[in-house]
Short mmCIF file of C-alpha atoms in Angstrom, two decimals:
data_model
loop_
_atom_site.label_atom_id
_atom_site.label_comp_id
_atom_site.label_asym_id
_atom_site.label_seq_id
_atom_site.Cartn_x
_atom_site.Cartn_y
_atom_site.Cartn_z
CA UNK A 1394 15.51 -41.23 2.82
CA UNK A 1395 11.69 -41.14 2.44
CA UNK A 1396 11.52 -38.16 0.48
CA UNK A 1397 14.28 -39.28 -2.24
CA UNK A 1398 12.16 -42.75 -2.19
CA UNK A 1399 9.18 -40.77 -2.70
CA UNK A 1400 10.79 -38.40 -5.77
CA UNK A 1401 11.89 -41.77 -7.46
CA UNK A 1402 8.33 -43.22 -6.84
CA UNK A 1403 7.02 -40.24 -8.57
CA UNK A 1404 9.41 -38.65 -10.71
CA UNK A 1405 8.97 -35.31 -10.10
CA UNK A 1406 10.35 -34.65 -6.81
CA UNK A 1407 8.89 -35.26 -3.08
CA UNK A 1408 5.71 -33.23 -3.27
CA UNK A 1409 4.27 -34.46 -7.09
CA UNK A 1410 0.56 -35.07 -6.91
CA UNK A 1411 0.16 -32.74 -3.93
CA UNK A 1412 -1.78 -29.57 -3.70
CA UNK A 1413 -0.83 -26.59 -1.85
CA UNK A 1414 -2.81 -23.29 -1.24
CA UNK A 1415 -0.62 -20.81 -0.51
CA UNK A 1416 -1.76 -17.04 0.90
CA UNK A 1417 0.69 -14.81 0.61
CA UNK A 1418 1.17 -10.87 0.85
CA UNK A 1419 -1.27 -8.29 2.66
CA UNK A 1420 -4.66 -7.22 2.29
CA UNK A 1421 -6.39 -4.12 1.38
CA UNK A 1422 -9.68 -3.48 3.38
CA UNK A 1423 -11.63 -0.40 1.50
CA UNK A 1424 -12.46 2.91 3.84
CA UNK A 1425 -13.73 4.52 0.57
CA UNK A 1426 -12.93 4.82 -2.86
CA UNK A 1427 -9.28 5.71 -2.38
CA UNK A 1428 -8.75 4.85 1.31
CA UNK A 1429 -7.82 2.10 2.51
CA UNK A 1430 -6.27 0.46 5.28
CA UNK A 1431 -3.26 -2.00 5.06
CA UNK A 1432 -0.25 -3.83 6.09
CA UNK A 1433 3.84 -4.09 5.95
CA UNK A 1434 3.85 -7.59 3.99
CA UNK A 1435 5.83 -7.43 0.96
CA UNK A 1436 4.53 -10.81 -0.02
CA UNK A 1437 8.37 -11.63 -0.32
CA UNK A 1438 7.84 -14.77 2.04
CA UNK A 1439 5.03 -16.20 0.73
CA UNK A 1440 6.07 -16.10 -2.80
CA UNK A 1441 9.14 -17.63 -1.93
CA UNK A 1442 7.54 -20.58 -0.44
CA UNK A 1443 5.28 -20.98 -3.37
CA UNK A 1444 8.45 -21.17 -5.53
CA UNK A 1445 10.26 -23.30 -3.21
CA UNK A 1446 7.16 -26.27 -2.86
CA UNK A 1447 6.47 -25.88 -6.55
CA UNK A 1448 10.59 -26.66 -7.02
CA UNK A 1449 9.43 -29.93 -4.85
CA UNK A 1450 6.76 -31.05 -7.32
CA UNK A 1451 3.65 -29.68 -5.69
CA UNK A 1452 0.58 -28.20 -7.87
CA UNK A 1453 0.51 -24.83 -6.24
CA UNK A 1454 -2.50 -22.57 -6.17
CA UNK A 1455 -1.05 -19.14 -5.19
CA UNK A 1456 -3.57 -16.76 -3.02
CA UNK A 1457 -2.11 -13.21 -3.13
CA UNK A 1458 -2.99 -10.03 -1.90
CA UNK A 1459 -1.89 -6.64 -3.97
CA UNK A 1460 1.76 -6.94 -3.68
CA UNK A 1461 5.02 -5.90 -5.47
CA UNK A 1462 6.67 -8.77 -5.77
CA UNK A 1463 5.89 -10.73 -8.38
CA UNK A 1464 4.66 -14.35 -7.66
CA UNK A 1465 6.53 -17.35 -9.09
CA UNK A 1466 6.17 -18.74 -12.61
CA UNK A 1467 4.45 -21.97 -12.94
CA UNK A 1468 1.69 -21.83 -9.88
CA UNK A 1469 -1.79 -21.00 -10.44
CA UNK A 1470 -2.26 -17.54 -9.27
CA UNK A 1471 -5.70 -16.12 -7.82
CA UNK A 1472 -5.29 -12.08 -6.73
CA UNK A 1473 -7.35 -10.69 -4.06
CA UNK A 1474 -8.03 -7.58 -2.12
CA UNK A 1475 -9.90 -8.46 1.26
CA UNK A 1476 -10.06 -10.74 3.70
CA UNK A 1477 -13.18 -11.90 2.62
CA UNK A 1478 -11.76 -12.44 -0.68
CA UNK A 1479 -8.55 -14.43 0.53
CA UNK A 1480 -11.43 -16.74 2.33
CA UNK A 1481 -13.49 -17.13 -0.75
CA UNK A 1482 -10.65 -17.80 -2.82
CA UNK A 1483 -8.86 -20.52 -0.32
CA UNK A 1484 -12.06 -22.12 0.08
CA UNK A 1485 -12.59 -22.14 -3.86
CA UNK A 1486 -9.39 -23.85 -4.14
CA UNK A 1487 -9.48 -26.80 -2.06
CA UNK A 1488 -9.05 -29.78 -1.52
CA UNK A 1489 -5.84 -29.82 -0.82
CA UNK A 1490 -3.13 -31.51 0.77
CA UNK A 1491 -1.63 -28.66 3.00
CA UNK A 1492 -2.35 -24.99 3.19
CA UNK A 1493 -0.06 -22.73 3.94
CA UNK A 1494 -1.10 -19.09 5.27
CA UNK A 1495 1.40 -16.78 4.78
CA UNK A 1496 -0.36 -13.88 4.15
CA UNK A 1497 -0.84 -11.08 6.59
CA UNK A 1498 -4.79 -10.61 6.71
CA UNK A 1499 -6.28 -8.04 7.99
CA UNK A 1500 -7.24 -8.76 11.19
CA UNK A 1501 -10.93 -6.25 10.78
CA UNK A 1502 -12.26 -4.72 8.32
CA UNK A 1503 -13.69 -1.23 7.82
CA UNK A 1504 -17.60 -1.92 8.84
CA UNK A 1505 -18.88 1.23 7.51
CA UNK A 1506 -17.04 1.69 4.62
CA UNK A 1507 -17.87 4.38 2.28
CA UNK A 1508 -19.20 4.52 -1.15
CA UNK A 1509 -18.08 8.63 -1.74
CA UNK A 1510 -14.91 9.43 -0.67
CA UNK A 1511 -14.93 10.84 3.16
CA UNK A 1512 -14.23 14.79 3.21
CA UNK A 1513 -13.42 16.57 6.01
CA UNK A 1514 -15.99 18.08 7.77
CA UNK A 1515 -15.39 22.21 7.87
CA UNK A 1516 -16.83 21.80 11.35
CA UNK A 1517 -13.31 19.78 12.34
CA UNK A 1518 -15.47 17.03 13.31
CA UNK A 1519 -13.35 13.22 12.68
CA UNK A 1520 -14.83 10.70 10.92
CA UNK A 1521 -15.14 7.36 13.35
CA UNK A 1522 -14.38 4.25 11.50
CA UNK A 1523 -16.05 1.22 13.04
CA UNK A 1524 -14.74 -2.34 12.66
CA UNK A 1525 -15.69 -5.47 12.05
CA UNK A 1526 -13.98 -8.76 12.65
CA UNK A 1527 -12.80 -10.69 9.57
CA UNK A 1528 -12.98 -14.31 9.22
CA UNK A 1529 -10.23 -15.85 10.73
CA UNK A 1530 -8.81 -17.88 7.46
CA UNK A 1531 -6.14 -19.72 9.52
CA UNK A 1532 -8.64 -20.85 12.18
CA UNK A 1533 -11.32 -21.74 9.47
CA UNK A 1534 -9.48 -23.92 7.10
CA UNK A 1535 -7.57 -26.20 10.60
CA UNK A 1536 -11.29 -26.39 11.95
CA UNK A 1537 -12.72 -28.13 9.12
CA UNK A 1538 -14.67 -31.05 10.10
CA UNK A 1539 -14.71 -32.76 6.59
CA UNK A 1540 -12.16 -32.81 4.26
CA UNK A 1541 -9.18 -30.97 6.32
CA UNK A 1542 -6.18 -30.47 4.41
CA UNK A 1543 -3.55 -32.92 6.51
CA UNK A 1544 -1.06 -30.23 7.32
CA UNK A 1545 -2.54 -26.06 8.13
CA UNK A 1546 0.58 -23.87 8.65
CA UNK A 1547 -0.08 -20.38 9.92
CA UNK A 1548 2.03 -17.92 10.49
CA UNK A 1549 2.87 -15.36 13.85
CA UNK A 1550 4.23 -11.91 13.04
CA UNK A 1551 5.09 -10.66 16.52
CA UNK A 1552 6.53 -7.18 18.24
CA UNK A 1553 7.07 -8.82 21.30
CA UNK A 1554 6.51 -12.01 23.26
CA UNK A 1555 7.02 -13.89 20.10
CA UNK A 1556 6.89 -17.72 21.47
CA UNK A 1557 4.43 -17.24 23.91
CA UNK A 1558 1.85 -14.99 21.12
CA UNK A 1559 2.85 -18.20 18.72
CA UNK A 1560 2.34 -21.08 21.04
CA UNK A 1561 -1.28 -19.38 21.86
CA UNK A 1562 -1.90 -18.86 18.46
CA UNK A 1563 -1.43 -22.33 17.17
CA UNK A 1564 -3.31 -23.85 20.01
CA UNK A 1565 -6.44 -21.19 19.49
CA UNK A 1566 -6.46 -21.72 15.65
CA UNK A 1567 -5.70 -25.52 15.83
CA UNK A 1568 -3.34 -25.37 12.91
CA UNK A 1569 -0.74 -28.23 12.80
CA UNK A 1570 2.51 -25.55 12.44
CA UNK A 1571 3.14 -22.15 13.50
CA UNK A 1572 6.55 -20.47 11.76
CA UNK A 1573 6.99 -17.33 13.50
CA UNK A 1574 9.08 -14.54 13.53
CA UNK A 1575 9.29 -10.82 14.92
CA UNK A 1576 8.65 -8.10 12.78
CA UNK A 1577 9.95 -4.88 15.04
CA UNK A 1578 11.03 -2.24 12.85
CA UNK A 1579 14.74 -2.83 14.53
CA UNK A 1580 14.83 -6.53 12.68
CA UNK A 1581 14.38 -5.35 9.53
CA UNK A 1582 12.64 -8.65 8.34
CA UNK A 1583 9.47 -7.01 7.22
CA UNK A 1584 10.17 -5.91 3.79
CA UNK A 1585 13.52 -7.64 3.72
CA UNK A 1586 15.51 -10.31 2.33
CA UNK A 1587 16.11 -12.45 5.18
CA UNK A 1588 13.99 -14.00 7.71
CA UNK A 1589 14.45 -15.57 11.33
CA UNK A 1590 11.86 -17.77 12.22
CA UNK A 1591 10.59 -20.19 14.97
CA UNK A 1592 9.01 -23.25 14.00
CA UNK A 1593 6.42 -24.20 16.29
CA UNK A 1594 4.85 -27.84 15.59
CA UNK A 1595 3.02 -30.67 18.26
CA UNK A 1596 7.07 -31.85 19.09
CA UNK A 1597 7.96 -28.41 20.02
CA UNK A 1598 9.94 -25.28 19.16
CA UNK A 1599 12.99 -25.43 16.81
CA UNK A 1600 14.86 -22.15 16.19
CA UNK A 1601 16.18 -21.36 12.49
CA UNK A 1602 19.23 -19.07 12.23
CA UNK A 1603 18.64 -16.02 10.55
CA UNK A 1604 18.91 -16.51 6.83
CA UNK A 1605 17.76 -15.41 3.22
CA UNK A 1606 13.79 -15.66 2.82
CA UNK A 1607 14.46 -18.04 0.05
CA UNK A 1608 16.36 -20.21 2.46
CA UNK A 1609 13.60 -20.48 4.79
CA UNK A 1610 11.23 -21.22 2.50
CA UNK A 1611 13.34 -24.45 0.97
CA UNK A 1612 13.41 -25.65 4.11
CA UNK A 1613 9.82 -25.29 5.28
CA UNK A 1614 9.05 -26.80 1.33
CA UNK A 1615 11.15 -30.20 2.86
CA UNK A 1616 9.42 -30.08 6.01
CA UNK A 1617 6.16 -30.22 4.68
CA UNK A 1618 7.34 -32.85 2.24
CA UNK A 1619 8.26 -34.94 5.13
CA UNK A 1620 5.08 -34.49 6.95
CA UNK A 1621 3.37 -35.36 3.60
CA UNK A 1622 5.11 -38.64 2.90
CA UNK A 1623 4.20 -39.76 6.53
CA UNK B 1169 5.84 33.60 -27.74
CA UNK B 1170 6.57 34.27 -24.33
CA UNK B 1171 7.39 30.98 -23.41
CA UNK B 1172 10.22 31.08 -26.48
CA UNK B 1173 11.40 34.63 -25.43
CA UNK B 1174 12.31 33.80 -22.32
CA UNK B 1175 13.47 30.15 -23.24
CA UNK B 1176 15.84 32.08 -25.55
CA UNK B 1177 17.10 34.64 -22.38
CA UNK B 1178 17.99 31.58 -20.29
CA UNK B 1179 18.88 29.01 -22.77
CA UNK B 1180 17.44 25.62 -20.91
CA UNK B 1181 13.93 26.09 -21.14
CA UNK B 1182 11.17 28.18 -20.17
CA UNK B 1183 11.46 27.22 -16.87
CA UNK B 1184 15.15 27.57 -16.23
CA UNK B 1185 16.24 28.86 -13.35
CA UNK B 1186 12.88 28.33 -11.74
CA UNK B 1187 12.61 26.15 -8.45
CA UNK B 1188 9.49 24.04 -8.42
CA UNK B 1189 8.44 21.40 -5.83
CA UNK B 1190 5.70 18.77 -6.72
CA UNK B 1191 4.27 16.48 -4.11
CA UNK B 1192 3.47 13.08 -5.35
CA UNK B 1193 2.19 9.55 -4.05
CA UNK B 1194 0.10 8.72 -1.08
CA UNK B 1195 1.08 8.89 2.35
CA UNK B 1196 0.57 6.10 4.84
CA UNK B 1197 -0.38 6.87 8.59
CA UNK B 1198 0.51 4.15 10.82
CA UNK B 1199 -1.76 2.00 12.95
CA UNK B 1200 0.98 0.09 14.78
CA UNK B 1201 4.05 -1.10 13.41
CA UNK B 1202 2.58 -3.71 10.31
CA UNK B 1203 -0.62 -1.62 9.97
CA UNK B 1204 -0.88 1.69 8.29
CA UNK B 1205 -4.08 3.53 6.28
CA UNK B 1206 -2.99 3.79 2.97
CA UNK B 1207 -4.83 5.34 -0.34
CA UNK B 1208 -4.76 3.68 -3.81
CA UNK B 1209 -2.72 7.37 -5.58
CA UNK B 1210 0.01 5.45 -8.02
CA UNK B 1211 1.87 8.46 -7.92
CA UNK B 1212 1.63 8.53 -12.10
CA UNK B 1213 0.66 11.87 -12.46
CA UNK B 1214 2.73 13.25 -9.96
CA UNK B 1215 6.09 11.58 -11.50
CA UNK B 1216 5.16 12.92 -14.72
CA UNK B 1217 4.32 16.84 -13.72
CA UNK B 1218 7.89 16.68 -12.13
CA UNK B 1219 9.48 15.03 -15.03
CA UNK B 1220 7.82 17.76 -17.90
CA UNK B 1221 8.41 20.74 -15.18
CA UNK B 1222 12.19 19.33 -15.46
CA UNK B 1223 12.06 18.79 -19.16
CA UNK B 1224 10.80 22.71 -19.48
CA UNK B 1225 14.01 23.39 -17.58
CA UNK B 1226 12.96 23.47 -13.79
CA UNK B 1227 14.93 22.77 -10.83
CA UNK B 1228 12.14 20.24 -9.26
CA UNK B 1229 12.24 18.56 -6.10
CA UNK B 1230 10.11 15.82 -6.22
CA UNK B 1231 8.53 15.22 -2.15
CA UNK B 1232 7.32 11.42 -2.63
CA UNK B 1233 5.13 9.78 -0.36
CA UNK B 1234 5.59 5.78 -1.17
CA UNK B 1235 5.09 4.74 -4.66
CA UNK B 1236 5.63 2.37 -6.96
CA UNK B 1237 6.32 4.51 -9.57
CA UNK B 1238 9.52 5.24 -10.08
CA UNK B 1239 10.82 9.11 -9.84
CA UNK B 1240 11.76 10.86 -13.30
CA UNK B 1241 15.92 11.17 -13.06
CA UNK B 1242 17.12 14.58 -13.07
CA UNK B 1243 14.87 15.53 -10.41
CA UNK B 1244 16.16 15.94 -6.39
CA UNK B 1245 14.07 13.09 -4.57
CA UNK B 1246 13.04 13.14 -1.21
CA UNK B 1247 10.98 10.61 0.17
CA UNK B 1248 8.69 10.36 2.96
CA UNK B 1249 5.77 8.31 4.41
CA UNK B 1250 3.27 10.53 6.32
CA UNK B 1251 1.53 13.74 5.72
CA UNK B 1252 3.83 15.00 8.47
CA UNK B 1253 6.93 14.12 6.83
CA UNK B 1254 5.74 15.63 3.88
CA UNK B 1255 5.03 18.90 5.18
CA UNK B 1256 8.64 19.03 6.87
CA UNK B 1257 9.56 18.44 3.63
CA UNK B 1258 8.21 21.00 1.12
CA UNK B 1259 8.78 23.55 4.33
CA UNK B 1260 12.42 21.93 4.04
CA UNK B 1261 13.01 22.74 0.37
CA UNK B 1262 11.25 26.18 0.27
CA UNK B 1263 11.44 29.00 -1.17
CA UNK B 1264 10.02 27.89 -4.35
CA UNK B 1265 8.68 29.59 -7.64
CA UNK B 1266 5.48 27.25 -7.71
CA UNK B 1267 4.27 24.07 -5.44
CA UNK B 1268 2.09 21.61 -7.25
CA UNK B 1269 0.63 19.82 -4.53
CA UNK B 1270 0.18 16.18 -6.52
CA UNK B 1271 -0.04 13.91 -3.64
CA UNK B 1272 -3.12 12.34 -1.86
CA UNK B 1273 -2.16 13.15 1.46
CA UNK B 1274 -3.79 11.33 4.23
CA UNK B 1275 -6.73 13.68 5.97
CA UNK B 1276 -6.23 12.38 9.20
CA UNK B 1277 -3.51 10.56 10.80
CA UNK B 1278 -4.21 7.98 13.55
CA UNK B 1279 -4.05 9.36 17.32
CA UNK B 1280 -3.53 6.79 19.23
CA UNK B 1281 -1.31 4.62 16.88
CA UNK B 1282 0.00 1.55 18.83
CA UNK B 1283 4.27 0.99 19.26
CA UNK B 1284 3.11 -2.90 19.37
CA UNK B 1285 1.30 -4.64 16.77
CA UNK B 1286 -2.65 -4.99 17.63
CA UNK B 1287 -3.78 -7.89 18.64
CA UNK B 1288 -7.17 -9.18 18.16
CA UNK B 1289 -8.54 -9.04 21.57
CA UNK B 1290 -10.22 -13.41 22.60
CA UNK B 1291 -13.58 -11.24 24.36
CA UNK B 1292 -13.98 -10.47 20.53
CA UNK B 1293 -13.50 -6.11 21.66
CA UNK B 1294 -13.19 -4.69 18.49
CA UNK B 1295 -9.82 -1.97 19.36
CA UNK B 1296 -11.07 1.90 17.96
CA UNK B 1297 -9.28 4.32 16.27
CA UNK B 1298 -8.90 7.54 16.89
CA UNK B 1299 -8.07 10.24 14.21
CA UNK B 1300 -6.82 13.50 14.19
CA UNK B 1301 -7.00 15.81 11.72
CA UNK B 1302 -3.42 16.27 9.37
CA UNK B 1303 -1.96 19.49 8.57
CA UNK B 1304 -2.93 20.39 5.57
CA UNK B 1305 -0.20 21.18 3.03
CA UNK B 1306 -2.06 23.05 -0.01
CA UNK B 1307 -3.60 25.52 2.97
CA UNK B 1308 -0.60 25.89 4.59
CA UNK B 1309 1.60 26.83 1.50
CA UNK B 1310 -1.01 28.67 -0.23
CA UNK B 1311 -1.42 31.13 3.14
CA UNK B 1312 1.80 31.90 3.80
CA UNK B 1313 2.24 35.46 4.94
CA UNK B 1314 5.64 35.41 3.92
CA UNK B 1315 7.82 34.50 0.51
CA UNK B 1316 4.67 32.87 -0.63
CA UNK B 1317 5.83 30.48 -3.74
CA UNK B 1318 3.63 32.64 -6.54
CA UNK B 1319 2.11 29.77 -8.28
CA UNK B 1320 0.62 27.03 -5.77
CA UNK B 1321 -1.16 24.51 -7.52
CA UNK B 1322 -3.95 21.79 -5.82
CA UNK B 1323 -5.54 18.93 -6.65
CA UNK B 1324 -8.91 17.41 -6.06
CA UNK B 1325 -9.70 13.85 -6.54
CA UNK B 1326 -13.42 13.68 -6.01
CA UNK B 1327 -16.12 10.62 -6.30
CA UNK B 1328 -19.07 12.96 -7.41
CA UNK B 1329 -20.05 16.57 -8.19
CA UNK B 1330 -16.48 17.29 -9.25
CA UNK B 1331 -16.36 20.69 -10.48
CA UNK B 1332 -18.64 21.85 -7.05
CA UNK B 1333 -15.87 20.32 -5.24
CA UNK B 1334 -13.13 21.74 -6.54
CA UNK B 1335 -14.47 24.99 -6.86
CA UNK B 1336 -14.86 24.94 -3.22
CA UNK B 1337 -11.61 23.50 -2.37
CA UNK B 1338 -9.68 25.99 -4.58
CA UNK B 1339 -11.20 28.89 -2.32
CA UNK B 1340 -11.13 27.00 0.81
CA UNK B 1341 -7.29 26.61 0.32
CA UNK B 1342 -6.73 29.96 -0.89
CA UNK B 1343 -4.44 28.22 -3.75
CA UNK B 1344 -4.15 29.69 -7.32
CA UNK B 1345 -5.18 26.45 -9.13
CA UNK B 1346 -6.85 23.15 -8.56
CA UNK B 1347 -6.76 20.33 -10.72
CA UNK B 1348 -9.81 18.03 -10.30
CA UNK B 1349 -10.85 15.20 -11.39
CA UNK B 1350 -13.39 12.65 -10.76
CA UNK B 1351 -11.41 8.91 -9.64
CA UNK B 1352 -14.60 7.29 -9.24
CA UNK B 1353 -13.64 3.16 -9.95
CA UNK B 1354 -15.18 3.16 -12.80
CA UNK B 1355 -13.17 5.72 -14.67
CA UNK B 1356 -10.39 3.64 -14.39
CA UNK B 1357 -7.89 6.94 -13.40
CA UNK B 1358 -6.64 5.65 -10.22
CA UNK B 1359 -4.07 3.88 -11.17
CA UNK B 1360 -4.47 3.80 -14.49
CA UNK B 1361 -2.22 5.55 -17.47
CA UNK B 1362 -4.90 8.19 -18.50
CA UNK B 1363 -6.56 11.30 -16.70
CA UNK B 1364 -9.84 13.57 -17.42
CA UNK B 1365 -9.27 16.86 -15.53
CA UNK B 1366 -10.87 20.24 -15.05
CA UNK B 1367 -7.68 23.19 -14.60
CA UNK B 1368 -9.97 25.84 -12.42
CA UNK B 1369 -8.38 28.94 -11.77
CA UNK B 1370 -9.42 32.48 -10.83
CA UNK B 1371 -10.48 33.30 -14.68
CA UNK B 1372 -12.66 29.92 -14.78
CA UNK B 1373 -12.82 25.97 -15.71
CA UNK B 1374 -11.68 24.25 -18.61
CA UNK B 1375 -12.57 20.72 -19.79
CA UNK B 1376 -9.60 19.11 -20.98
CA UNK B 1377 -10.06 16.09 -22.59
CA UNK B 1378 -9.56 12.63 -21.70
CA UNK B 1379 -5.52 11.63 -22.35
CA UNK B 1380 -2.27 9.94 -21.04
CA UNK B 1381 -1.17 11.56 -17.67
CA UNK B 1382 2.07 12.37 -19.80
CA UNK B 1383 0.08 14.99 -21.54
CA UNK B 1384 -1.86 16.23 -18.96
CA UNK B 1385 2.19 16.63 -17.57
CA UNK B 1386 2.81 18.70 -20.46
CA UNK B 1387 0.31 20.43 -20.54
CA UNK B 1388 0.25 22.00 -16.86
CA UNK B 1389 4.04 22.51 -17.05
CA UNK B 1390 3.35 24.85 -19.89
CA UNK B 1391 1.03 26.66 -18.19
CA UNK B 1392 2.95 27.05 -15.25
CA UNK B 1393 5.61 28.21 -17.35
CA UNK B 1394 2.93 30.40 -18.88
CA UNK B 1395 2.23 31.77 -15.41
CA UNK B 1396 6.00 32.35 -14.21
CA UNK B 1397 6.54 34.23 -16.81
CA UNK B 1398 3.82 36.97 -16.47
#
């Protein structure tokens, strides 16, 4: 096999010498002082896949938004709160062999955000929050003209449509992999242990049974081990 | 000593036989089904009101918005996620001796939250959000015409002129107490293990000094015992 050929060239498994960014977990974009608006990721996914490529050998710098589950021992760990952050801090880390964005950005961000907190007006009038777009991390990092990490892996948490919202996704950000899944309430997977994923690549679409997040993440870990030793 | 004499009568504590209900924690108003507003309350000081109201001998039912600070034991949990919820549930557990109304409860809820997950439209349309004012718990508890708990206690989390604020709130409201303090970033309260309130009540302010949430726990729950016993 390549990657046991590759572990006995290097000793310490398929992925030693490589560097992986991982994002992982949500983000927290500021209304005001104690607002803010967020998302469902537990961070459970991405921390698992940081665990899993550093098992393979990999120098792993770990990109996580404010999240309860602790990351993995032994990866380099950079916390963030925004988007922008997440961006900064990506960028920061590279070069690197393959990045992996598993984290579930924020989408916008709050464009007039607050420096007081926002009270409610005794008229009953409603704040109106306007939004901005964030950088698009995924898109940024698979456009880079010089220096492009070999393999960009995004990710697609869908309520519906799932294939069709991944297949458009990967093709609009130009990452190399797309590993989707569908977070509906009903599934359970956000905030779970287990995970059922598509993986969406230039061959096609393969469809992993439902299994433990851990499991999913081994897996992906050999995958991009493969594509690495290509 | 009051406090003893009665502690004496009912044997657990001054507060035996008393039912109290502290709200705690943030609440989070959904978006769509991965997005939610959230605020950055740790639910410290709540935890710790409930667990020194229990430790003074209270029946406490502790209404929990999510947190990731544990409950006290001894204490009958129930746990919600939006300012709805929680109103259904301090309605739900009334009639009470006192309501200390702990939790940053979201001001407005979203109106037009989404049953699929937002997608970032390709024109580059930014989607808008409209709000809609929450009920508003203190008000509603501290106006009722009806078994009225006697003690209801608020608080007021402000970024600047704190005591103004509070003042204002307090009669606003129509509660018996607000506790206020100011959770500007750079006090380091949100979130952290200390708190610097003001107690402001119908005979004035007091200052209390700067000290772990645990004491400022203690020291309410003694006053509330103070004031159940008059």
């Amino acid at each position: 096999q390549i990657i046991e050929a590759i572990e006995s060239a290097f000793g310490d498994g398929p992925l030693s010498g490589r560097h992986v960014i991982v994002t992982s977990g949500p983000t927290h974009e500021p209304i005001d002082p104690v607002r803010y608006i967020a998302n469902r990721s537990s961070g459970r996914q991405g921390a698992e896949i940081a665990r899993a490529l550093r098992d393979l050998g990999a120098r792993v710098t770990f990109v996580t938004g404010p999240s309860t589950t602790p990351p993995p021992a032994g990866v380099e760990v950079v916390a963030v709160e925004t988007a922008l952050q997440m961006l900064g801090a990506v960028q920061g880390a590279l070069p690197a062999d393959a990045v992996i964005c598993a984290a579930a950005v924020a989408d916008w961000r709050v464009a007039n955000a607050h420096a007081d907190k926002l009270k409610k007006d005794p008229s009953g009038r409603i704040p109106t929050l306007e939004f901005v777009e964030n950088p698009d991390i995924l898109a940024t990092i698979s456009q880079m003209q010089e220096d492009r990490p070999r393999l960009v892996v995004g990710f697609a948490a869908e309520t519906s449509d799932v294939l069709a919202h991944a297949r458009a996704k990967r093709a609009r950000k130009g990452c190399d992999w797309i590993v989707a899944n569908d977070v509906s309430p009903e599934t359970g997977i956000m905030g779970g242990n287990e995970n059922a994923v598509l993986l969406i690549t230039a061959d096609g679409v393969e469809q992993w049974p439902r299994m433990e997040k851990s499991e999913v993440a081994r897996r992906l870990a050999r995958r991009i081990a493969e594509a690495l030793a290509e």
